[in-house]
Coordinates of C-alpha atoms and ligand atoms in Angstrom, one line a residue:
X1 CA 26.6 -37.1 -4.4
X2 CA 25.7 -35.1 -2.5
X3 CA 24.8 -36.8 0.8
X4 CA 21.9 -34.9 2.4
X5 CA 22.7 -34.2 6.0
X6 CA 20.1 -33.3 8.6
X7 CA 20.6 -30.3 10.9
X8 CA 24.2 -29.4 10.4
X9 CA 25.0 -26.0 12.1
X10 CA 25.6 -24.5 8.6
X11 CA 26.3 -25.6 5.0
X12 CA 27.1 -24.1 1.6
X13 CA 26.7 -25.3 -2.0
X14 CA 27.9 -23.7 -5.2
X15 CA 27.7 -24.2 -8.9
X16 CA 30.0 -23.0 -11.7
X17 CA 27.5 -23.6 -14.6
X18 CA 25.8 -26.5 -16.3
X19 CA 26.1 -27.6 -19.9
X20 CA 27.6 -30.0 -22.3
X21 CA 30.7 -30.6 -20.1
X22 CA 32.2 -33.9 -21.3
X23 CA 35.3 -35.6 -20.0
X24 CA 36.3 -36.2 -23.6
X25 CA 36.6 -32.5 -24.1
X26 CA 38.5 -31.8 -20.9
X27 CA 42.3 -31.9 -20.3
X28 CA 43.4 -33.1 -16.8
X29 CA 44.9 -29.7 -16.2
X30 CA 41.8 -27.8 -17.0
X31 CA 39.7 -30.2 -14.9
X32 CA 42.0 -29.7 -12.0
X33 CA 41.8 -25.9 -12.4
X34 CA 38.0 -26.0 -12.3
X35 CA 38.0 -28.3 -9.2
X36 CA 40.4 -25.9 -7.6
X37 CA 38.4 -22.9 -8.5
X38 CA 35.3 -24.4 -6.9
X39 CA 37.2 -25.4 -3.8
X40 CA 38.4 -21.8 -3.4
X41 CA 34.8 -20.6 -3.8
X42 CA 33.6 -23.0 -1.2
X43 CA 36.4 -22.0 1.2
X44 CA 35.5 -18.3 0.8
X45 CA 31.9 -18.9 1.8
X46 CA 32.5 -21.6 4.3
X47 CA 35.0 -19.5 6.3
X48 CA 32.3 -16.8 6.8
X49 CA 29.7 -19.4 8.0
X50 CA 32.2 -21.1 10.2
X51 CA 33.0 -17.8 12.0
X52 CA 29.3 -17.3 12.6
X53 CA 28.8 -14.9 9.6
X54 CA 25.6 -14.5 7.6
X55 CA 24.5 -16.7 4.7
X56 CA 24.1 -13.5 2.7
X57 CA 27.8 -12.7 3.1
X58 CA 28.8 -16.3 2.5
X59 CA 27.1 -16.6 -0.9
X60 CA 28.4 -13.2 -2.0
X61 CA 32.0 -14.3 -1.1
X62 CA 31.6 -17.6 -2.8
X63 CA 30.3 -16.0 -6.0
X64 CA 33.1 -13.3 -5.9
X65 CA 35.7 -16.1 -5.9
X66 CA 34.3 -17.5 -9.2
X67 CA 33.7 -14.0 -10.7
X68 CA 37.4 -13.4 -10.2
X69 CA 38.4 -16.6 -12.0
X70 CA 38.7 -16.6 -15.8
X71 CA 37.3 -20.1 -15.9
X72 CA 33.7 -19.4 -15.1
X73 CA 31.1 -17.4 -17.1
X74 CA 30.8 -14.5 -14.7
X75 CA 33.0 -11.5 -13.9
X76 CA 36.4 -12.0 -15.4
X77 CA 35.4 -15.0 -17.5
X78 CA 32.1 -13.6 -18.9
X79 CA 31.1 -14.7 -22.4
X80 CA 30.7 -12.2 -25.3
X81 CA 27.6 -10.9 -26.8
X82 CA 27.0 -10.9 -30.6
X83 CA 28.6 -7.5 -30.8
X84 CA 31.7 -8.7 -28.9
X85 CA 31.1 -7.0 -25.6
X86 CA 30.3 -8.5 -22.1
X87 CA 26.9 -7.9 -20.6
X88 CA 26.4 -9.4 -17.2
X89 CA 23.5 -10.2 -14.9
X90 CA 23.4 -11.0 -11.2
X91 CA 21.0 -11.4 -8.3
X92 CA 21.3 -11.9 -4.5
X93 CA 18.4 -12.7 -2.1
X94 CA 18.1 -12.8 1.6
X95 CA 15.8 -15.6 2.9
X96 CA 15.1 -13.8 6.2
X97 CA 13.0 -11.1 4.6
X98 CA 12.9 -11.7 0.8
X99 CA 15.1 -8.6 0.3
X100 CA 16.6 -8.8 -3.1
X101 CA 19.0 -6.9 -5.3
X102 CA 19.5 -7.6 -9.0
X103 CA 21.3 -6.1 -11.9
X104 CA 21.2 -6.7 -15.7
X105 CA 23.2 -5.8 -18.8
X106 CA 26.1 -4.2 -16.9
X107 CA 29.3 -3.8 -18.9
X108 CA 31.9 -2.3 -16.6
X109 CA 31.2 -3.9 -13.2
X110 CA 34.1 -6.1 -12.1
X111 CA 31.9 -8.1 -9.6
X112 CA 28.2 -7.8 -10.6
X113 CA 27.1 -9.6 -7.4
X114 CA 28.6 -6.8 -5.4
X115 CA 26.5 -4.3 -7.3
X116 CA 23.4 -6.5 -6.7
X117 CA 24.2 -6.5 -3.0
X118 CA 24.3 -2.7 -3.0
X119 CA 20.9 -2.6 -4.8
X120 CA 19.6 -4.9 -2.0
X121 CA 20.9 -2.6 0.7
X122 CA 20.6 0.9 -0.7
X123 CA 17.9 1.0 -3.4
X124 CA 14.2 1.0 -3.0
X125 CA 14.1 -0.9 -6.3
X126 CA 14.9 -4.5 -6.9
X127 CA 16.3 -4.8 -10.4
X128 CA 18.5 -2.1 -12.1
X129 CA 19.7 -2.4 -15.7
X130 CA 22.4 -1.0 -18.1
X131 CA 23.6 2.5 -17.8
X132 CA 21.4 3.3 -14.8
X133 CA 22.8 0.4 -12.9
X134 CA 26.3 1.6 -13.6
X135 CA 25.4 5.1 -12.5
X136 CA 24.2 3.5 -9.2
X137 CA 27.4 1.6 -9.0
X138 CA 29.4 4.8 -9.2
X139 CA 27.3 6.4 -6.5
X140 CA 27.9 3.5 -4.2
X141 CA 31.6 2.9 -4.8
X142 CA 31.3 -0.4 -6.7
X143 CA 34.4 -1.1 -8.7
X144 CA 34.1 -0.4 -12.4
X145 CA 36.7 -1.6 -14.9
X146 CA 37.6 -1.1 -18.5
X147 CA 35.8 -3.7 -20.7
X148 CA 39.3 -5.1 -21.7
X149 CA 39.4 -6.6 -18.2
X150 CA 36.8 -9.1 -19.4
X151 CA 38.6 -10.1 -22.5
X152 CA 39.7 -13.8 -22.4
X153 CA 40.9 -15.6 -25.5
X154 CA 38.9 -18.7 -24.7
X155 CA 35.6 -16.7 -24.6
X156 CA 36.5 -14.7 -27.7
X157 CA 37.1 -18.0 -29.6
X158 CA 33.7 -19.3 -28.3
X159 CA 32.0 -16.3 -29.9
X160 CA 33.9 -16.7 -33.2
X161 CA 32.7 -20.4 -33.3
X162 CA 29.1 -19.4 -32.5
X163 CA 29.2 -16.7 -35.2
X164 CA 30.6 -19.2 -37.7
X165 CA 27.9 -21.6 -37.0
X166 CA 25.3 -19.0 -37.3
X167 CA 26.6 -17.9 -40.7
X168 CA 26.7 -21.6 -41.8
X169 CA 23.1 -21.9 -40.7
X170 CA 22.1 -18.9 -42.7
X171 CA 21.5 -16.4 -39.9
X172 CA 20.2 -16.2 -36.4
X173 CA 17.9 -18.9 -35.3
X174 CA 14.6 -17.6 -34.1
X175 CA 14.0 -20.6 -31.7
X176 CA 16.4 -22.0 -29.2
X177 CA 17.6 -25.2 -30.9
X178 CA 17.7 -28.0 -28.3
X179 CA 19.8 -30.2 -30.5
X180 CA 22.5 -27.5 -30.8
X181 CA 25.8 -28.1 -29.1
X182 CA 25.5 -25.7 -26.2
X183 CA 28.9 -26.3 -24.9
X184 CA 30.0 -22.9 -26.1
X185 CA 27.0 -21.0 -25.0
X186 CA 26.2 -21.5 -21.3
X187 CA 27.7 -21.2 -17.8
X188 CA 26.9 -19.2 -14.7
X189 CA 28.0 -19.2 -11.1
X190 CA 25.9 -19.4 -8.0
X191 CA 25.9 -20.2 -4.3
X192 CA 23.3 -21.1 -1.7
X193 CA 23.8 -21.3 2.1
X194 CA 22.3 -21.8 5.5
X195 CA 24.1 -20.1 8.4
X196 CA 24.3 -20.9 12.1
X197 CA 21.2 -18.7 12.7
X198 CA 19.2 -20.8 10.3
X199 CA 19.0 -18.1 7.6
X200 CA 19.1 -18.9 3.9
X201 CA 20.5 -16.9 1.1
X202 CA 21.2 -17.3 -2.6
X203 CA 23.4 -15.5 -5.2
X204 CA 23.8 -16.0 -8.9
X205 CA 26.0 -14.1 -11.4
X206 CA 26.5 -14.7 -15.1
X207 CA 27.8 -13.4 -18.4
X208 CA 24.7 -15.0 -19.9
X209 CA 24.8 -16.8 -23.2
X210 CA 27.5 -16.5 -25.9
X211 CA 26.3 -14.5 -28.9
X212 CA 23.2 -13.1 -27.1
X213 CA 21.9 -9.9 -28.6
X214 CA 19.2 -7.3 -28.5
X215 CA 19.8 -6.7 -24.8
X216 CA 18.9 -10.2 -23.9
X217 CA 18.5 -10.8 -20.2
X218 CA 18.5 -14.4 -18.8
X219 CA 17.0 -16.0 -15.7
X220 CA 19.8 -15.1 -13.4
X221 CA 18.6 -11.6 -12.3
X222 CA 14.9 -12.5 -12.5
X223 CA 13.8 -13.3 -9.0
X224 CA 12.1 -16.7 -8.8
X225 CA 13.5 -17.8 -12.2
X226 CA 17.3 -18.1 -11.6
X227 CA 17.5 -17.1 -8.0
X228 CA 15.3 -17.5 -4.9
X229 CA 15.8 -17.6 -1.1
X230 CA 13.1 -17.8 1.5
X231 CA 13.6 -19.1 5.1
X232 CA 10.2 -20.8 4.9
X233 CA 11.3 -23.1 2.1
X234 CA 14.7 -23.1 0.5
X235 CA 17.4 -21.2 -1.4
X236 CA 18.0 -21.9 -5.0
X237 CA 20.5 -20.8 -7.7
X238 CA 19.9 -22.0 -11.3
X239 CA 22.1 -22.5 -14.4
X240 CA 21.3 -23.5 -17.9
X241 CA 19.4 -22.0 -20.8
X242 CA 17.7 -19.1 -19.0
X243 CA 14.7 -18.9 -21.3
X244 CA 13.5 -22.2 -20.0
X245 CA 14.1 -21.3 -16.4
X246 CA 12.2 -18.1 -16.8
X247 CA 9.2 -19.9 -18.5
X248 CA 9.1 -22.3 -15.6
X249 CA 9.8 -19.7 -12.9
X250 CA 12.1 -22.6 -11.9
X251 CA 13.6 -21.5 -8.6
X252 CA 10.3 -20.3 -7.1
X253 CA 8.5 -23.3 -8.4
X254 CA 10.8 -25.5 -6.2
X255 CA 9.9 -23.3 -3.2
X256 CA 6.2 -23.3 -4.1
X257 CA 6.1 -27.1 -4.3
X258 CA 7.5 -27.2 -0.8
X259 CA 5.3 -24.5 0.6
X260 CA 1.9 -25.4 -1.0
X261 CA 2.3 -29.1 -1.7
X262 CA 4.5 -30.2 1.2
X263 CA 7.2 -31.6 -1.1
X264 CA 10.6 -32.1 0.5
X265 CA 13.5 -30.2 -1.1
X266 CA 14.9 -33.1 -3.1
X267 CA 11.5 -34.1 -4.5
X268 CA 10.7 -30.5 -5.4
X269 CA 14.0 -29.8 -7.2
X270 CA 13.7 -33.2 -9.1
X271 CA 10.2 -32.3 -10.1
X272 CA 11.2 -29.0 -11.6
X273 CA 14.5 -29.9 -13.2
X274 CA 14.3 -33.6 -14.0
X275 CA 10.7 -33.6 -15.0
X276 CA 9.4 -30.2 -16.0
X277 CA 12.6 -28.7 -17.5
X278 CA 13.2 -31.9 -19.4
X279 CA 9.6 -32.0 -20.7
X280 CA 10.0 -28.5 -22.0
X281 CA 13.2 -29.3 -23.8
X282 CA 15.5 -27.2 -21.6
X283 CA 19.0 -27.9 -20.3
X284 CA 20.3 -27.0 -16.9
X285 CA 20.3 -27.6 -13.2
X286 CA 20.0 -26.0 -9.8
X287 CA 21.7 -26.1 -6.5
X288 CA 19.3 -25.9 -3.6
X289 CA 19.4 -26.0 0.2
X290 CA 16.9 -25.9 3.0
X291 CA 17.1 -24.8 6.6
X292 CA 17.9 -28.3 7.8
X293 CA 21.0 -28.2 5.7
X294 CA 19.8 -30.7 3.1
X295 CA 21.5 -30.0 -0.2
X296 CA 20.4 -31.2 -3.7
X297 CA 21.9 -30.5 -7.1
X298 CA 19.9 -32.0 -9.9
X299 CA 20.8 -31.3 -13.5
X300 CA 19.7 -32.8 -16.8
X301 CA 22.7 -31.6 -18.9
X302 CA 25.7 -33.9 -19.3
X303 CA 27.6 -32.0 -16.6
X304 CA 27.4 -29.3 -14.0
X305 CA 30.4 -27.8 -12.1
X306 CA 29.2 -28.1 -8.5
X307 CA 30.3 -28.6 -4.9
X308 CA 29.2 -28.3 -1.3
X309 CA 30.7 -28.3 2.2
X310 CA 29.4 -29.3 5.5
X311 CA 31.1 -28.4 8.9
X312 CA 34.1 -30.5 9.7
X313 CA 34.0 -32.3 6.4
X314 CA 36.2 -32.0 3.4
X315 CA 34.6 -30.0 0.5
X316 CA 33.1 -32.1 -2.2
X317 CA 33.4 -31.0 -5.8
X318 CA 32.2 -32.7 -9.1
X319 CA 31.8 -32.0 -12.8
X320 CA 30.2 -34.9 -14.6
X321 CA 27.0 -36.8 -14.3
X322 CA 28.4 -40.1 -13.2
X323 CA 30.2 -38.8 -10.1
Ligands
LIG1 N1 21.3 -19.1 -17.1 C1 22.2 -18.3 -17.7 C2 21.5 -17.4 -18.7 O1 20.6 -17.9 -19.4 C3 23.2 -19.1 -18.5 C4 23.7 -20.3 -17.8 O2 23.5 -20.6 -16.7 O3 24.4 -21.1 -18.5 O4 21.8 -16.3 -18.8

């Protein structure tokens, strides 16, 4: 998986986060719920593309579906910061013209990707953060919710485990520990698509990393790191430890390898994720698509929630490496 296809009229791919996702830690019910959540996300995006809609609308709808699910680390299921609140980041990019909207450290926005879309459409800026971003949300009618909306028991317990581990280790680690069990820390949702008009778009939304602090912002809202879309090359959405994706400018690096070195999509994504990210000691993956409809989803972590759909075919969803 997946089977690259050449020149389908349209296509969509999604991810629901990469990390230490092992079958041994999963119940059949939970796995079925994740697969179902991803199918719903694919259906939301696919229907728009099928009706002739824009890739930009499709990726937003696909991300909305996962933001509304408690399972994924974005929107409803966002992880907690060190202080026990939820701070979310999101970015959406239009491959036609490189227009981009991004938000960071928002605490009351039900669907951060919708706010990112408003930034793309109505702001002369690209990235808004914190209280200012929420004031902008109010001006543009984006739904705000009480922080209790984001409270899920599973995420709260993840934070407690992370805090316990930190106490045992004698305080905060100053470096990201690659050997650490990151199961409790990461996750993100994203979508990339090509529409019938041949336009690309990408969207990514995340609660970031459990136990983050000091206003930490990850790769998701940083254009070119966690999100990129350019009709000349590809659309990319990343997941994994954001610090590594930022240092690699991972999403843009895939596009740059295509543009300046003539790499094909699959080669370029493999070079950045399987070689460069691994060499740097980072964990994660990307979903990427080009205008011909080729999709690739490389990751170097044990698992990545992921899926795609081509016209007139069943959606394909997967979790573990061996699928
Ligand atoms: N990339 C996200 C971040 O660093 C987390 C993730 O994808 O798991 O905020």
